[in-house]
Tab-separated table of C-alpha atoms and ligand atoms in Angstrom:
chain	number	residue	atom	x	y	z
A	1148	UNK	CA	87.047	94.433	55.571
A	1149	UNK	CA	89.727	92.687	58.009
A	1150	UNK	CA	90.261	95.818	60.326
A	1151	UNK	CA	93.756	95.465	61.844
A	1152	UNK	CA	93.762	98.991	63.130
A	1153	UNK	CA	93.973	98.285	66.616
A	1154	UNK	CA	93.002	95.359	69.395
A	1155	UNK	CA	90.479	98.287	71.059
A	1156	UNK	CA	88.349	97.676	68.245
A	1157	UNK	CA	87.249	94.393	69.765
A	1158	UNK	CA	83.480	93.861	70.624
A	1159	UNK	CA	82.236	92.391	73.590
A	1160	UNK	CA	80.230	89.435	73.429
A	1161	UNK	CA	76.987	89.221	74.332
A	1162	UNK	CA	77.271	86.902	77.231
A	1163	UNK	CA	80.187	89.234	78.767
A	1164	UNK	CA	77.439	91.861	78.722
A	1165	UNK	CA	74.883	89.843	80.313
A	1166	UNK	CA	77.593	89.612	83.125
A	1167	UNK	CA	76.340	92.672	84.131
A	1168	UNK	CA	73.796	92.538	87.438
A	1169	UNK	CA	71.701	95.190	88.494
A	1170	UNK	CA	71.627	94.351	92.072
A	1171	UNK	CA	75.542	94.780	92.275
A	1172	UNK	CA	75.283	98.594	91.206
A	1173	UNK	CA	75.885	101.874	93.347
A	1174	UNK	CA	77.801	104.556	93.673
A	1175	UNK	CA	81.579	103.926	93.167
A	1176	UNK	CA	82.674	107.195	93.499
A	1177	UNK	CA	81.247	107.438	97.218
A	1178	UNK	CA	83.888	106.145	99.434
A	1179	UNK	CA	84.339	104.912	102.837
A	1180	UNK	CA	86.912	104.959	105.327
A	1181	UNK	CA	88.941	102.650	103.284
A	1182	UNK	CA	88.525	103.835	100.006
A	1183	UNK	CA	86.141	101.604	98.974
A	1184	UNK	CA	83.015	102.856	96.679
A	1185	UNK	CA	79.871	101.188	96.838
A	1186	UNK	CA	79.494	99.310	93.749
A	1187	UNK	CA	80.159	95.773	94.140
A	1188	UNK	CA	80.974	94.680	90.679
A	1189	UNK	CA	83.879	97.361	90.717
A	1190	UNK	CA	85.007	96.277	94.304
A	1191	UNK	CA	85.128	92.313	92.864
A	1192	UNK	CA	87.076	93.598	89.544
A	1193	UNK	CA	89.689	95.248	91.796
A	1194	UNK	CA	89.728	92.756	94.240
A	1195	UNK	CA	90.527	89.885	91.316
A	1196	UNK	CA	92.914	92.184	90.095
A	1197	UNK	CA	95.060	92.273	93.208
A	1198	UNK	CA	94.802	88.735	93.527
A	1199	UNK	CA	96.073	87.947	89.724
A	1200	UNK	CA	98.558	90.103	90.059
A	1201	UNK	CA	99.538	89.968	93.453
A	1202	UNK	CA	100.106	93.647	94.153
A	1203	UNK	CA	98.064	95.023	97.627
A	1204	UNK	CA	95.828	97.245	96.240
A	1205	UNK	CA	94.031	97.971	92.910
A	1206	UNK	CA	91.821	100.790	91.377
A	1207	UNK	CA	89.753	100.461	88.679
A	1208	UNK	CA	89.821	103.500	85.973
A	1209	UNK	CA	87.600	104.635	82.770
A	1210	UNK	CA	90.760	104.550	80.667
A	1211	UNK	CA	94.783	103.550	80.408
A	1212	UNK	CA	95.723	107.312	79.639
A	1213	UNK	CA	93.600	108.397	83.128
A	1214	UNK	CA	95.128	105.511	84.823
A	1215	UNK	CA	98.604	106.191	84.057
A	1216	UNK	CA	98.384	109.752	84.415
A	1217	UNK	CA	97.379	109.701	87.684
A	1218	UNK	CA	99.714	107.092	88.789
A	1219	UNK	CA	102.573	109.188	87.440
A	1220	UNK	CA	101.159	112.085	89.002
A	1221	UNK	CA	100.864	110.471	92.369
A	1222	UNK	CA	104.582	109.469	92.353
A	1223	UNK	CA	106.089	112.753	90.890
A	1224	UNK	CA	105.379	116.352	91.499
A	1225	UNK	CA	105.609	119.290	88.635
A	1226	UNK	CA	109.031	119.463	87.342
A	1227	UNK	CA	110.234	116.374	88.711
A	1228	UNK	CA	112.586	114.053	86.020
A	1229	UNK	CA	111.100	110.835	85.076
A	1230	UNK	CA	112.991	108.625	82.351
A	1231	UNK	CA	111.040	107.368	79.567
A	1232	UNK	CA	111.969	106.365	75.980
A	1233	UNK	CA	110.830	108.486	72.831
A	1234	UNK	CA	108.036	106.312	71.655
A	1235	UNK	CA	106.620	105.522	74.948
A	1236	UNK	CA	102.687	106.019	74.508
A	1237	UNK	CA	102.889	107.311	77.649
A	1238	UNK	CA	105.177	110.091	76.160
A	1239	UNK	CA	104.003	109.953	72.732
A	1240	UNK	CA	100.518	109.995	72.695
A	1241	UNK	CA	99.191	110.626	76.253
A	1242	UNK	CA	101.683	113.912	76.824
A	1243	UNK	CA	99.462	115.215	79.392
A	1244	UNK	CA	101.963	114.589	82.320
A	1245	UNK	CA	105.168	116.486	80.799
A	1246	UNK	CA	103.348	119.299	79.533
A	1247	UNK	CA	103.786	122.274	80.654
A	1248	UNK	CA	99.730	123.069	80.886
A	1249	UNK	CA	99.520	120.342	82.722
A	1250	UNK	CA	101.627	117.769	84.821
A	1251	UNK	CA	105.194	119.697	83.970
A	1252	UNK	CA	107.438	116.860	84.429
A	1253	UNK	CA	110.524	116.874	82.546
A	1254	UNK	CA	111.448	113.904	80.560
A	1255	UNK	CA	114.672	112.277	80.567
A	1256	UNK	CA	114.962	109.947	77.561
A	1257	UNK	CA	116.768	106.315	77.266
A	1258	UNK	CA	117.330	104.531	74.203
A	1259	UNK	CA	115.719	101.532	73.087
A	1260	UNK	CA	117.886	98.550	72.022
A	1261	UNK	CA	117.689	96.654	68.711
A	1262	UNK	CA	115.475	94.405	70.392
A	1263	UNK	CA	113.128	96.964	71.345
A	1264	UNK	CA	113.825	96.899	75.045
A	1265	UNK	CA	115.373	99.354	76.821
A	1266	UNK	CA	119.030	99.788	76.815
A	1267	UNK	CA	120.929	98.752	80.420
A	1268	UNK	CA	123.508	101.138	79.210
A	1269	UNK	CA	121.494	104.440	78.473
A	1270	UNK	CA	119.520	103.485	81.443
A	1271	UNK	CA	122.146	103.741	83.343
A	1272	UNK	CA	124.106	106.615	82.271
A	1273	UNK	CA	121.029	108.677	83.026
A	1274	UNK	CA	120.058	107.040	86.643
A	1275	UNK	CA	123.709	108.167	87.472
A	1276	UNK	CA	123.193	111.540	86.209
A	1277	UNK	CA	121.139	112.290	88.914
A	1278	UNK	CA	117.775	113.316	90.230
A	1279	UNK	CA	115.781	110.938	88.389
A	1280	UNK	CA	111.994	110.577	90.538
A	1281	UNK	CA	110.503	108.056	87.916
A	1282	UNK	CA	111.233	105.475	85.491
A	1283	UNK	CA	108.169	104.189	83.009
A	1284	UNK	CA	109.006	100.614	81.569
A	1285	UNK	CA	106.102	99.849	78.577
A	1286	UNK	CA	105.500	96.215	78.342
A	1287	UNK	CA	104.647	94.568	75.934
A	1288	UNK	CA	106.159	98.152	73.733
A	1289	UNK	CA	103.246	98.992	71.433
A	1290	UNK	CA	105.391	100.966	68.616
A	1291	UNK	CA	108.199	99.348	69.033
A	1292	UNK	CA	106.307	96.312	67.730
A	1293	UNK	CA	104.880	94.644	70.749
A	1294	UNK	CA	108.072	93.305	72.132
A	1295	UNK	CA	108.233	92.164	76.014
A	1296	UNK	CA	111.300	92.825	78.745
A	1297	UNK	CA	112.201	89.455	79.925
A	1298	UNK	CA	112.571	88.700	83.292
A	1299	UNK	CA	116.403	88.941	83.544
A	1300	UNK	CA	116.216	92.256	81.932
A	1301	UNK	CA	114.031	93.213	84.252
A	1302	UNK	CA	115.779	92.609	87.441
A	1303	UNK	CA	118.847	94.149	85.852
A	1304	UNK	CA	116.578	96.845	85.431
A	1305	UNK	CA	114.627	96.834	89.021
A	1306	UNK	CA	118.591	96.620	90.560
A	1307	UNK	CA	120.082	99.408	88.962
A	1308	UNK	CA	116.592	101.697	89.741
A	1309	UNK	CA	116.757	100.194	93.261
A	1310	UNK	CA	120.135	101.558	93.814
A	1311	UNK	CA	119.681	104.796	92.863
A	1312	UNK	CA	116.060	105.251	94.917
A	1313	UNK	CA	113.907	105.237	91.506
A	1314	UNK	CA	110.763	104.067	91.578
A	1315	UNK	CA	109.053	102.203	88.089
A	1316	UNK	CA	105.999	102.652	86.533
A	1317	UNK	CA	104.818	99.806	84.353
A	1318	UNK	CA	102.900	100.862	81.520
A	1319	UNK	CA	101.502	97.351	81.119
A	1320	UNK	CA	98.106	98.171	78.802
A	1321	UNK	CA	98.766	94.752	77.207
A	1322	UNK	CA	101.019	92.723	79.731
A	1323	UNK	CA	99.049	89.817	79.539
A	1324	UNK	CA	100.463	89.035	75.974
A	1325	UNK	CA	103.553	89.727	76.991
A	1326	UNK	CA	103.393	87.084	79.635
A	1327	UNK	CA	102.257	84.393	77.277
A	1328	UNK	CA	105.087	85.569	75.027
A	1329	UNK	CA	107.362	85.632	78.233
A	1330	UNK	CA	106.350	81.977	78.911
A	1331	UNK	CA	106.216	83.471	82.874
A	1332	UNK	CA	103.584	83.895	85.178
A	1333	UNK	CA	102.413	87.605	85.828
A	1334	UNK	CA	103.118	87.679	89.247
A	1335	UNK	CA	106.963	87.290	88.510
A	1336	UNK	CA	106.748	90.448	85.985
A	1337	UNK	CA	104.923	92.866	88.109
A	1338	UNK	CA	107.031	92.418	91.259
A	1339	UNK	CA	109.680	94.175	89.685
A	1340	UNK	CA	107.955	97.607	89.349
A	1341	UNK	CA	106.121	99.606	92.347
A	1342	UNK	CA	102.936	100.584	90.113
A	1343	UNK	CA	101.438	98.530	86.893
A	1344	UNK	CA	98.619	99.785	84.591
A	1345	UNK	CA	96.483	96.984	82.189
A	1346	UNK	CA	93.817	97.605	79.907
A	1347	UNK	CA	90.630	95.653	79.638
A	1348	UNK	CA	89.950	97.478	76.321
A	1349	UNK	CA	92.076	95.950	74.015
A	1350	UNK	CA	92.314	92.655	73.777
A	1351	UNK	CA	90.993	91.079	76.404
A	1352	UNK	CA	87.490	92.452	74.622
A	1353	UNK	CA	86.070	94.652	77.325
A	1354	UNK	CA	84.102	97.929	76.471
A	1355	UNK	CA	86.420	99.920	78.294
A	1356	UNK	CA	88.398	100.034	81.284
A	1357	UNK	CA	91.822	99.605	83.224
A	1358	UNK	CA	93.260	99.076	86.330
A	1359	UNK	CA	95.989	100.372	88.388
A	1360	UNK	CA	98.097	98.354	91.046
A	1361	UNK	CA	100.459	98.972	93.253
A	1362	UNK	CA	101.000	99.026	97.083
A	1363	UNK	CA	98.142	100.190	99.673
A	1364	UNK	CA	99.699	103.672	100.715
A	1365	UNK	CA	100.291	104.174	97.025
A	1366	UNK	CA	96.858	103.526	95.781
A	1367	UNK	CA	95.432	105.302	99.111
A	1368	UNK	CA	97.082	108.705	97.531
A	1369	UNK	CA	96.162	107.594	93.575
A	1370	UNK	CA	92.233	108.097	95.038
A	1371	UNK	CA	92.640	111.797	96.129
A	1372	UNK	CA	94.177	112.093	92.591
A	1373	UNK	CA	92.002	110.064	90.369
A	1374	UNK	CA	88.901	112.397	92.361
A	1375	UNK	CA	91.019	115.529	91.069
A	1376	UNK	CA	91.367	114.643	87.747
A	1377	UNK	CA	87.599	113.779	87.194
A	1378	UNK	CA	88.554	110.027	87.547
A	1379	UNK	CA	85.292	109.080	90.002
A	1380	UNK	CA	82.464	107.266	87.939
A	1381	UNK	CA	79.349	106.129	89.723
A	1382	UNK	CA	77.173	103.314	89.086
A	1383	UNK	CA	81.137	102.105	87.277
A	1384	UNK	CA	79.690	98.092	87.423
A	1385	UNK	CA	78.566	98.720	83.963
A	1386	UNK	CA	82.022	98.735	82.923
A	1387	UNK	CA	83.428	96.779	85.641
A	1388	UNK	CA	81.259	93.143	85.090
A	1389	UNK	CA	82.346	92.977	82.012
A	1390	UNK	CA	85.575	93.930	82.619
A	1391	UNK	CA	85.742	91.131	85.249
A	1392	UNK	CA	84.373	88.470	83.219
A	1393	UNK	CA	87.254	89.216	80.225
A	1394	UNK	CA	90.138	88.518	83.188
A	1395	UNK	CA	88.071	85.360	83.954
A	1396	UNK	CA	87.407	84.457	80.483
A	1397	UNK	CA	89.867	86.085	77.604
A	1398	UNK	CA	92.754	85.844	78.977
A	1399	UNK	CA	94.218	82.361	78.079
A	1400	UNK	CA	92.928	83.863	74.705
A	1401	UNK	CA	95.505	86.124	74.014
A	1402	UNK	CA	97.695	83.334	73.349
A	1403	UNK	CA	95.868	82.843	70.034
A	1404	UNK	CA	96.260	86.504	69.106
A	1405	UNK	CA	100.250	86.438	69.731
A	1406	UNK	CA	100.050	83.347	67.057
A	1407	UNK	CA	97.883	84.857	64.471
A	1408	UNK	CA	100.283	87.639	64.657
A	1409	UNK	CA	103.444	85.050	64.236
A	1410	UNK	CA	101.777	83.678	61.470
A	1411	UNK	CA	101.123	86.728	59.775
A	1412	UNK	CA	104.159	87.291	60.258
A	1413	UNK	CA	105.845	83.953	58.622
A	1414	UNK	CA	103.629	84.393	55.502
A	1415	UNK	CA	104.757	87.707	54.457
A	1416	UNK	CA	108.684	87.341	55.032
A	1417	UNK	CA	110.267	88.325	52.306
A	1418	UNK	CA	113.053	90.259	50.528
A	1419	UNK	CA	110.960	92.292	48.970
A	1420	UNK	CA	109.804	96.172	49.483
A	1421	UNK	CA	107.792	95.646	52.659
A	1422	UNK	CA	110.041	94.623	55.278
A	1423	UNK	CA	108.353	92.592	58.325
A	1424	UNK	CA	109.856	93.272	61.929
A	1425	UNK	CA	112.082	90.504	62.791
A	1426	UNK	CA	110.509	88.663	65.971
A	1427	UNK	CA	107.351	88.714	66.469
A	1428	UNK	CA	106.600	88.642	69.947
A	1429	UNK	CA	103.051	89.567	71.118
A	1430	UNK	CA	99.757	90.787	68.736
A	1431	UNK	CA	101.664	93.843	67.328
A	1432	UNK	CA	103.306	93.433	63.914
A	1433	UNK	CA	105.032	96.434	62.088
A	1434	UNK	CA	105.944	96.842	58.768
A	1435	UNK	CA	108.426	99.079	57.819
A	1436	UNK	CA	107.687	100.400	53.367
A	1437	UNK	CA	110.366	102.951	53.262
A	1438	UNK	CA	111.443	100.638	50.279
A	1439	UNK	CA	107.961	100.835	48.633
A	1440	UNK	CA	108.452	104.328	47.918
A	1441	UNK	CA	105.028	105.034	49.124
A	1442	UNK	CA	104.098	107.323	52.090
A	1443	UNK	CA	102.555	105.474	55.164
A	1444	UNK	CA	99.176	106.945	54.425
A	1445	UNK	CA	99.308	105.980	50.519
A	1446	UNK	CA	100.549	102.116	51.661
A	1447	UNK	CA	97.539	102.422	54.465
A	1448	UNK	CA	95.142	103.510	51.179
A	1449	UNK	CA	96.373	100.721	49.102
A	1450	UNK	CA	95.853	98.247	51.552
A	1451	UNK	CA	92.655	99.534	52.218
A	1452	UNK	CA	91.482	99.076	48.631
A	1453	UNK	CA	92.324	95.569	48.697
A	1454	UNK	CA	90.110	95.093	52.001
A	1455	UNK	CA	92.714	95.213	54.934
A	1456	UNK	CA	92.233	98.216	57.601
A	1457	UNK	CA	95.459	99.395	58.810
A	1458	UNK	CA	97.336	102.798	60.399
A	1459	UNK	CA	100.616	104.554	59.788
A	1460	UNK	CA	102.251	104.950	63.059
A	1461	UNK	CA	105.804	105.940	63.183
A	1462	UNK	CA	107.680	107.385	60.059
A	1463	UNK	CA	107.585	104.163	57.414
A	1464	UNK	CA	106.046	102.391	59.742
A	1465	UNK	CA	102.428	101.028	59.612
A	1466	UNK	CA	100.859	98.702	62.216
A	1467	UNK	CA	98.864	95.909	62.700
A	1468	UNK	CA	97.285	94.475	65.587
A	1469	UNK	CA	96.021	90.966	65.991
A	1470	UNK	CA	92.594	90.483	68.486
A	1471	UNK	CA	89.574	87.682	69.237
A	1472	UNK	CA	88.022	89.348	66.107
A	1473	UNK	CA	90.192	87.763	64.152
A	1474	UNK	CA	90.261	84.526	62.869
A	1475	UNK	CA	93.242	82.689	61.235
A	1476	UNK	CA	91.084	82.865	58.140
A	1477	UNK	CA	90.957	86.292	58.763
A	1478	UNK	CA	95.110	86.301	59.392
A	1479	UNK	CA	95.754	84.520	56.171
A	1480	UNK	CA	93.632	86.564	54.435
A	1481	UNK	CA	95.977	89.577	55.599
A	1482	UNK	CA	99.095	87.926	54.728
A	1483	UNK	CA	97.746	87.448	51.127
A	1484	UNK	CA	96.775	90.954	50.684
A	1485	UNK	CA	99.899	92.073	51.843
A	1486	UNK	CA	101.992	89.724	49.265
A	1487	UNK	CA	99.113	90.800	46.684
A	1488	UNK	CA	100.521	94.526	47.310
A	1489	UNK	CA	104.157	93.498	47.115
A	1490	UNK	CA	103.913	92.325	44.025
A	1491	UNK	CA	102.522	95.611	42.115
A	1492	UNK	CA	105.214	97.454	43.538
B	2322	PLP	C1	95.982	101.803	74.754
B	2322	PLP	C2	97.206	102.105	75.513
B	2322	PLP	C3	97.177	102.943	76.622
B	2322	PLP	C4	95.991	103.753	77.061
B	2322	PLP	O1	94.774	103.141	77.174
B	2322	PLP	P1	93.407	103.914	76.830
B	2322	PLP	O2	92.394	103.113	77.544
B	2322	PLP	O3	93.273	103.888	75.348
B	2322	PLP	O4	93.518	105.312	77.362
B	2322	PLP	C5	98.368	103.131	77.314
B	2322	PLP	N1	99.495	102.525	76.929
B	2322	PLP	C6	99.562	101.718	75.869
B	2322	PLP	C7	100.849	101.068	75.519
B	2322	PLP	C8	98.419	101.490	75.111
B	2322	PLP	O5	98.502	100.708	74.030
C-alpha cells in the first residue's frame, strides 16, 4: 500500500533515534530564572532553532495545535478579533482558540485568492474595519494545496498589518517546503511575521514535535501559557534529539518531496474526470472528482482497492501528501493508479 494520507505518517530512522543521549536528559519543565528547563537536548533544539531562523527566542512544544494555540493565546485575550481565512487548520481543525469553551476569540475571515494566497484586497478591507488584534498567515496552505506566500506578497502583507498595529502569526507547520518552493532563504520569510510555528512531525520525519519563535518578551509570556495549558514535558530530550537531528539532517530533503509531488502531478494531467490542482508548489497535491460523480469517501475507497492510501478533505476534494517514505517508484506508482481509476469512470 503507497499511503499518501499525510507527511506525519513518516517514520524515523533508526540512526535519528540513536541521536538520543541519556546523559543530556532532565527535567524540561523545571525552569530557571531565564526560562530555561534542564534538559539539554531540548535547550540545543531551541537554541538551533533560533539560529536557523533567526528569531530571539524559541520554545519547543509536544505538538503544532499546542504550539499555535498558545502563541495565539499569548497575543490575544478572549473575545479579541483575529483574521484568518476559512480553511486555515488553525481555524478548521484546531478550533480550540475561537471557541467559546475555550479561547473565545472571534474570527474575522479573508478570502483566499485563486492562487491560494490570501487576498491584499479582503485583507485589507477588514484591517480597515477596525479592531483587528491578530492576523494568522498559513504557509505553505495545507488545504489549499500546499501553496507558499512569496516574499513580495508578504511584505505587502507585513505593510498593510504594520500600519494598522496588527501583529502576524505564521502558521508555518511545513515552511521549510515552502522555502525550497520559494527558492528563498528562511530567514527572509519569517522576518515578516512576529511569531512562527514549524513542525518536526511531518516531513522532516521526527516522532513528534514543534517549535515556536518569536521575540524574547514574547516567548517569556508563551512559558506561563504553555505551563497553563499542560504544555510542560519533562525528560522532553526524547523528542527533542531527534527532533534536532531532522533540522540537521532532513531538511535539504524536502526538496525531493516538493518534486515527487510535481511529478505526480505532471503524470496525471488530464482532461478527464479527476481534475489535478494547477501548480504544484510544495508536497501537497489535491484533486478535485466532483466530475467523477463519486463522493470523496467512495473515490478514497476506490483508490484504496487499487493500493493507494488517501483522505477526503474539503468537499470534492481528496489529498495527497508526498514524504521521505516515498520513493519516485512509489510516486509513479500513484500516478498510474490514479490514471488506472480515470479510465473506469
Ligand atoms: C499538522 C499541522 C498543524 C498541527 O500540528 P500537530 O503537531 O499535528 O498538532 C498545524 N498547522 C498545519 C498547517 C498543519 O498541517
Amino acid at each position: 500500500m503507497i499511503d499518501l494520507r499525510s507527511d506525519t505518517l513518516s517514520i524515523p530512522t533508526r540512526e535519528m533515534l540513536e541521536s538520543i543521549k541519556i546523559e543530556d536528559l532532565g527535567d524540561s519543565g523545571r525552569l530557571d530564572r531565564f526560562g530555561r528547563g534542564e534538559d539539554r537536548a531540548v535547550n540545543e533544539l531551541e537554541d538551533y532553532a533560533c539560529s536557523l531562523l533567526e528569531k530571539e527566542r524559541a520554545v519547543f512544544f509536544s505538538s503544532g495545535t499546542l504550539a499555535n494555540n498558545a502563541a495565539i493565546l499569548t497575543h490575544c485575550k478572549p473575545e479579541d478579533k483575529v483574521l484568518v481565512d476559512k480553511i486555515q487548520h488553525i481555524y478548521k481543525t484546531e478550533k480550540a482558540v475561537f471557541s467559546s469553551k475555550f479561547g473565545q476569540l472571534q474570527p474575522v475571515f479573508y478570502n483566499l485568492d485563486e492562487n491560494g494566497t490570501p487576498c491584499l484586497e479582503s485583507l485589507e478591507k477588514n484591517l480597515q474595519g477596525g479592531n483587528i488584534k491578530l492576523l494568522i498567515l498559513e504557509n505553505s496552505h495545507n488545504f489549499a494545496g500546499g501553496t507558499c506566500i512569496g516574499l513580495e506578497k508578504l511584505r505587502e502583507i507585513h505593510k498593510l498589518s504594520k500600519k494598522h498595529s496588527v501583529l502576524i502569526h505564521m502558521d508555518g507547520a511545513r515552511i521549510f517546503n515552502a522555502a525550497f518552493s520559494l527558492k528563498v532563504d528562511l530567514r527572509e520569510i519569517v522576518k515578516y511575521v512576529d511569531s512562527v510555528m514549524f513542525c518536526l512531525s511531518k516531513g522532516l520525519g521526527a516522532p513528534m514535535g514543534s517549535l515556536l519563535l518569536g521575540n524574547s518578551a514574547f516567548i517569556g509570556e508563551v512559558l506561563e501559557v504553555k505551563k497553563i495549558l499542560g504544555g510542560n514535558m519533562r525528560q522532553a530530550g526524547v523528542i527533542a534529539a531527534p527532533g534536532l537531528y531532522a533540522l540537521k539532517n532532513n531538511i535539504g530533503k524536502l526538496k525531493m518531496d516538493n518534486e515527487n509531488a510535481k511529478y505526480f502531478g505532471n503524470m496525471v494531467k488530464s482532461n478527464g474526470k479527476i481534475r489535478v490542482q494547477g501548480n504544484i508548489e510544495t508536497n501537497i497535491v489535491m484533486l478535485d472528482i466532483e466530475k467523477t460523480k463519486l463522493s470523496t469517501e467512495e473515490f478514497c475507497e476506490r483508490a484504496k482497492e487499487k493500493g493507494l492510501y488517501i483522505r477526503p478533505v474539503l468537499e470534492n476534494k481528496v489529498r495527497l501528501v508526498f514524504y521521505s517514505d516515498i520513493s519516485r517508484e512509489d510516486t509513479i506508482r500513484a500516478g498510474e493508479i490514479i490514471l488506472n481509476l480515470e479510465s473506469e469512470l
